[in-house]
Coordinates of C-alpha atoms in Angstrom, one line a residue:
M1214 CA 14.9 -13.0 -7.7
A1215 CA 18.1 -11.1 -8.8
I1216 CA 16.0 -9.0 -11.2
R1217 CA 13.5 -8.3 -8.5
R1218 CA 16.3 -7.3 -6.1
Q1219 CA 17.7 -4.9 -8.7
F1220 CA 14.3 -3.3 -9.2
N1221 CA 13.8 -2.9 -5.4
E1222 CA 17.2 -1.3 -5.0
A1223 CA 16.5 1.2 -7.8
I1224 CA 13.2 2.2 -6.3
T1225 CA 14.7 2.4 -2.8
R1226 CA 17.4 4.8 -4.1
F1227 CA 14.9 6.9 -5.9
W1228 CA 12.6 7.4 -2.9
S1229 CA 15.4 8.1 -0.6
I1230 CA 16.1 11.2 -2.7
A1231 CA 12.4 12.0 -3.4
A1232 CA 11.2 11.8 0.2
P1233 CA 11.1 15.6 0.7
V1234 CA 8.9 16.1 -2.4
Y1235 CA 6.6 13.3 -1.4
D1236 CA 5.9 15.1 1.9
T1237 CA 4.8 18.4 0.5
E1238 CA 1.3 19.5 1.4
I1239 CA 0.0 19.8 -2.2
V1240 CA 1.2 16.3 -3.2
Q1241 CA -0.3 14.8 0.0
Q1242 CA -3.6 16.6 -0.2
W1243 CA -4.4 15.8 -3.8
V1244 CA -2.6 12.5 -4.4
Y1245 CA -2.2 10.5 -1.2
R1246 CA -4.7 11.7 1.3
P1247 CA -8.0 10.4 -0.3
P1248 CA -7.0 6.7 -0.1
Q1249 CA -5.4 7.2 3.3
D1250 CA -8.7 8.7 4.6
E1251 CA -10.5 5.6 3.5
M1252 CA -8.0 3.3 5.2
I1253 CA -8.5 5.2 8.5
A1254 CA -12.2 4.8 8.2
L1255 CA -11.9 1.1 7.5
L1256 CA -9.5 0.4 10.4
T1257 CA -11.7 2.4 12.8
A1258 CA -14.8 0.5 11.7
H1259 CA -13.1 -2.8 12.3
E1260 CA -11.4 -1.7 15.5
S1261 CA -8.1 -3.2 14.3
R1262 CA -5.5 -3.3 17.1
R1263 CA -2.4 -4.7 15.4
V1264 CA -1.8 -3.0 12.0
A1265 CA 1.0 -2.8 9.5
D1266 CA 1.3 -0.1 6.8
I1267 CA 3.3 -1.6 3.9
G1268 CA 5.2 0.8 1.8
C1269 CA 4.7 3.4 4.5
G1270 CA 6.9 6.1 3.0
T1271 CA 7.5 9.0 5.3
G1272 CA 4.9 7.6 7.7
I1273 CA 2.0 10.0 7.3
L1274 CA -0.6 7.2 7.2
A1275 CA 1.0 5.1 10.0
D1276 CA 1.2 8.1 12.2
R1277 CA -2.5 9.0 11.6
I1278 CA -3.5 5.4 12.4
T1279 CA -1.9 5.7 15.9
R1280 CA -3.8 9.0 16.5
E1281 CA -7.1 8.5 14.7
A1282 CA -7.8 4.7 14.5
Q1283 CA -6.3 4.1 18.0
A1284 CA -4.5 0.9 17.2
D1285 CA -2.5 -0.6 20.0
Q1286 CA 0.4 -1.6 17.7
I1287 CA 1.2 0.0 14.4
F1288 CA 4.2 -1.0 12.2
G1289 CA 5.5 1.0 9.2
I1290 CA 7.3 -1.1 6.7
D1291 CA 9.4 0.3 3.8
L1292 CA 12.6 -0.4 1.9
S1293 CA 13.7 3.2 1.7
E1294 CA 16.1 4.4 4.4
G1295 CA 15.4 8.0 3.4
M1296 CA 11.7 7.6 3.8
L1297 CA 12.0 5.8 7.1
A1298 CA 14.4 8.5 8.5
Q1299 CA 11.6 11.1 8.0
A1300 CA 9.0 8.7 9.4
A1301 CA 11.0 8.1 12.6
A1302 CA 11.2 11.8 13.1
R1303 CA 7.4 12.0 12.7
S1304 CA 6.5 9.4 15.3
A1305 CA 8.1 7.5 18.1
T1306 CA 5.0 5.5 18.6
V1307 CA 5.0 3.6 15.3
Q1308 CA 7.5 0.7 15.0
W1309 CA 9.4 1.4 11.8
R1310 CA 11.0 -1.6 10.0
I1311 CA 13.1 -1.9 6.8
A1312 CA 11.7 -4.9 4.9
P1313 CA 10.3 -5.8 1.5
A1314 CA 6.5 -6.4 1.1
E1315 CA 7.3 -9.9 0.0
Q1316 CA 9.2 -10.8 3.2
L1317 CA 7.5 -9.2 6.2
P1318 CA 9.1 -9.3 9.6
F1319 CA 6.1 -10.8 11.4
D1320 CA 5.0 -14.2 12.7
D1321 CA 2.2 -16.1 11.1
G1322 CA -1.2 -14.8 12.2
S1323 CA 0.2 -11.9 14.2
L1324 CA -1.7 -8.9 12.8
D1325 CA -5.3 -7.8 12.6
A1326 CA -4.9 -5.7 9.4
V1327 CA -2.5 -4.9 6.7
V1328 CA -2.9 -1.8 4.6
S1329 CA -1.0 -0.4 1.6
T1330 CA -1.6 2.8 -0.3
S1331 CA 0.1 4.1 -3.5
A1332 CA 2.9 1.5 -3.2
F1333 CA 1.4 -1.8 -4.5
H1334 CA 2.6 -1.2 -8.1
F1335 CA 6.2 -1.5 -6.9
F1336 CA 5.7 -4.9 -5.3
N1337 CA 5.9 -8.4 -6.6
Q1338 CA 2.1 -8.4 -6.3
P1339 CA 1.3 -12.2 -5.9
A1340 CA 4.1 -12.7 -3.5
A1341 CA 3.2 -9.6 -1.4
L1342 CA -0.5 -10.7 -1.1
R1343 CA 0.5 -14.2 -0.1
E1344 CA 2.7 -12.6 2.6
F1345 CA -0.2 -10.3 3.7
H1346 CA -2.4 -13.4 4.1
R1347 CA 0.3 -15.2 6.1
V1348 CA 0.8 -12.5 8.7
L1349 CA -3.0 -12.0 9.3
A1350 CA -4.9 -13.7 12.0
P1351 CA -8.2 -15.4 11.0
G1352 CA -10.8 -12.7 10.4
G1353 CA -8.1 -10.1 9.7
F1354 CA -8.1 -8.1 6.5
A1355 CA -5.8 -6.6 3.9
A1356 CA -6.7 -3.4 2.2
V1357 CA -4.8 -2.2 -0.9
A1358 CA -5.2 1.0 -2.8
T1359 CA -3.4 0.9 -6.1
L1360 CA -3.2 2.4 -9.5
S1361 CA -5.9 0.9 -11.8
P1362 CA -6.6 2.8 -15.0
R1363 CA -10.3 2.8 -16.2
Q1364 CA -9.0 1.9 -19.6
Q1365 CA -5.8 0.4 -21.1
L1366 CA -3.4 3.3 -21.6
P1367 CA 0.0 3.5 -23.3
L1368 CA 1.5 4.5 -20.0
Q1369 CA 0.5 1.1 -18.5
W1370 CA 2.1 -0.7 -21.4
L1371 CA 5.3 1.1 -20.8
T1372 CA 5.4 0.5 -17.0
A1373 CA 4.2 -3.1 -17.1
N1374 CA 7.5 -5.0 -17.8
R1375 CA 9.5 -8.0 -16.9
L1376 CA 10.4 -6.5 -13.5
N1377 CA 6.8 -5.8 -12.6
P1378 CA 4.3 -7.3 -15.1
A1379 CA 1.2 -6.5 -13.2
H1380 CA 2.1 -2.8 -12.5
A1381 CA -1.5 -1.4 -12.6
P1382 CA -4.0 -4.3 -12.5
T1383 CA -7.6 -4.0 -13.5
P1384 CA -10.3 -4.5 -10.9
E1385 CA -10.8 -8.0 -12.2
E1386 CA -7.1 -8.8 -12.0
M1387 CA -7.0 -7.4 -8.4
R1388 CA -9.8 -9.8 -7.4
V1389 CA -7.9 -12.7 -8.9
L1390 CA -4.7 -11.7 -7.1
F1391 CA -6.5 -11.6 -3.8
T1392 CA -8.4 -14.8 -4.2
D1393 CA -5.2 -16.6 -5.5
A1394 CA -3.5 -15.5 -2.3
G1395 CA -6.3 -17.1 -0.2
F1396 CA -8.5 -14.0 0.5
S1397 CA -12.2 -13.6 0.3
V1398 CA -12.9 -10.2 -1.4
D1399 CA -15.2 -8.2 0.8
D1400 CA -15.2 -4.9 -1.0
Q1401 CA -13.8 -3.2 -4.1
H1402 CA -14.3 0.4 -5.2
R1403 CA -12.6 3.4 -6.8
V1404 CA -11.0 5.8 -4.4
R1405 CA -13.4 8.7 -3.8
R1406 CA -11.8 11.8 -5.3
P1407 CA -12.9 15.2 -6.5
A1408 CA -14.1 15.0 -10.1
W1409 CA -11.2 17.1 -11.5
T1410 CA -8.8 14.5 -10.2
Y1411 CA -10.5 11.8 -12.3
L1412 CA -7.2 10.8 -14.1
L1413 CA -5.8 9.6 -10.7
S1414 CA -7.6 6.3 -11.2
D1415 CA -6.9 4.2 -8.1
L1416 CA -8.8 1.3 -6.7
I1417 CA -9.3 -0.1 -3.2
T1418 CA -9.6 -3.8 -2.7
V1419 CA -10.4 -5.3 0.7
G1420 CA -9.7 -9.0 1.3
R1421 CA -10.5 -11.0 4.4
R1422 CA -8.6 -14.0 5.8
D1423 CA -11.2 -16.6 6.8

């Protein structure tokens, strides 16, 4: 736990500094918006009313959920004070919370949906998914978009380490992570991106709590 805490603190410091770059239009358009668009469509189709965005960053997706998916309650969860400061300026409707993905500030069965985009590689992934399952009501779902290379790459070997051994899981590994946490996997597919962004190989996995 001490090692994990050191890792979380390092990531938190980095994103507190990097928040303005993260928010730029070009970064959002080509890196973050495609998986966020898919999350909006998913939440809208399920008519989810109580939603948490885990690793919400500067709150772009959480803010969109309030306006486009018409959720009744939306929570943005992140460990970075710098990110959440920008998020709070973006929306007064979203309820912003500082918390780790592995210890969410919600009662058992209190949410309809949990989503996470472009942050899962920073989490203790088995612990985070168990926590997603805990806070969901029966019939609720968790949807995670995460890095998942189409083939094993040296970059993955470098970033998978004792702090985060499952940094960029394969589709098969993601399914195992979800089922081990108690989910039934309803859907899994690559994020739909323009062909020229092929190297941004991310994957969406959707698990349902029975």
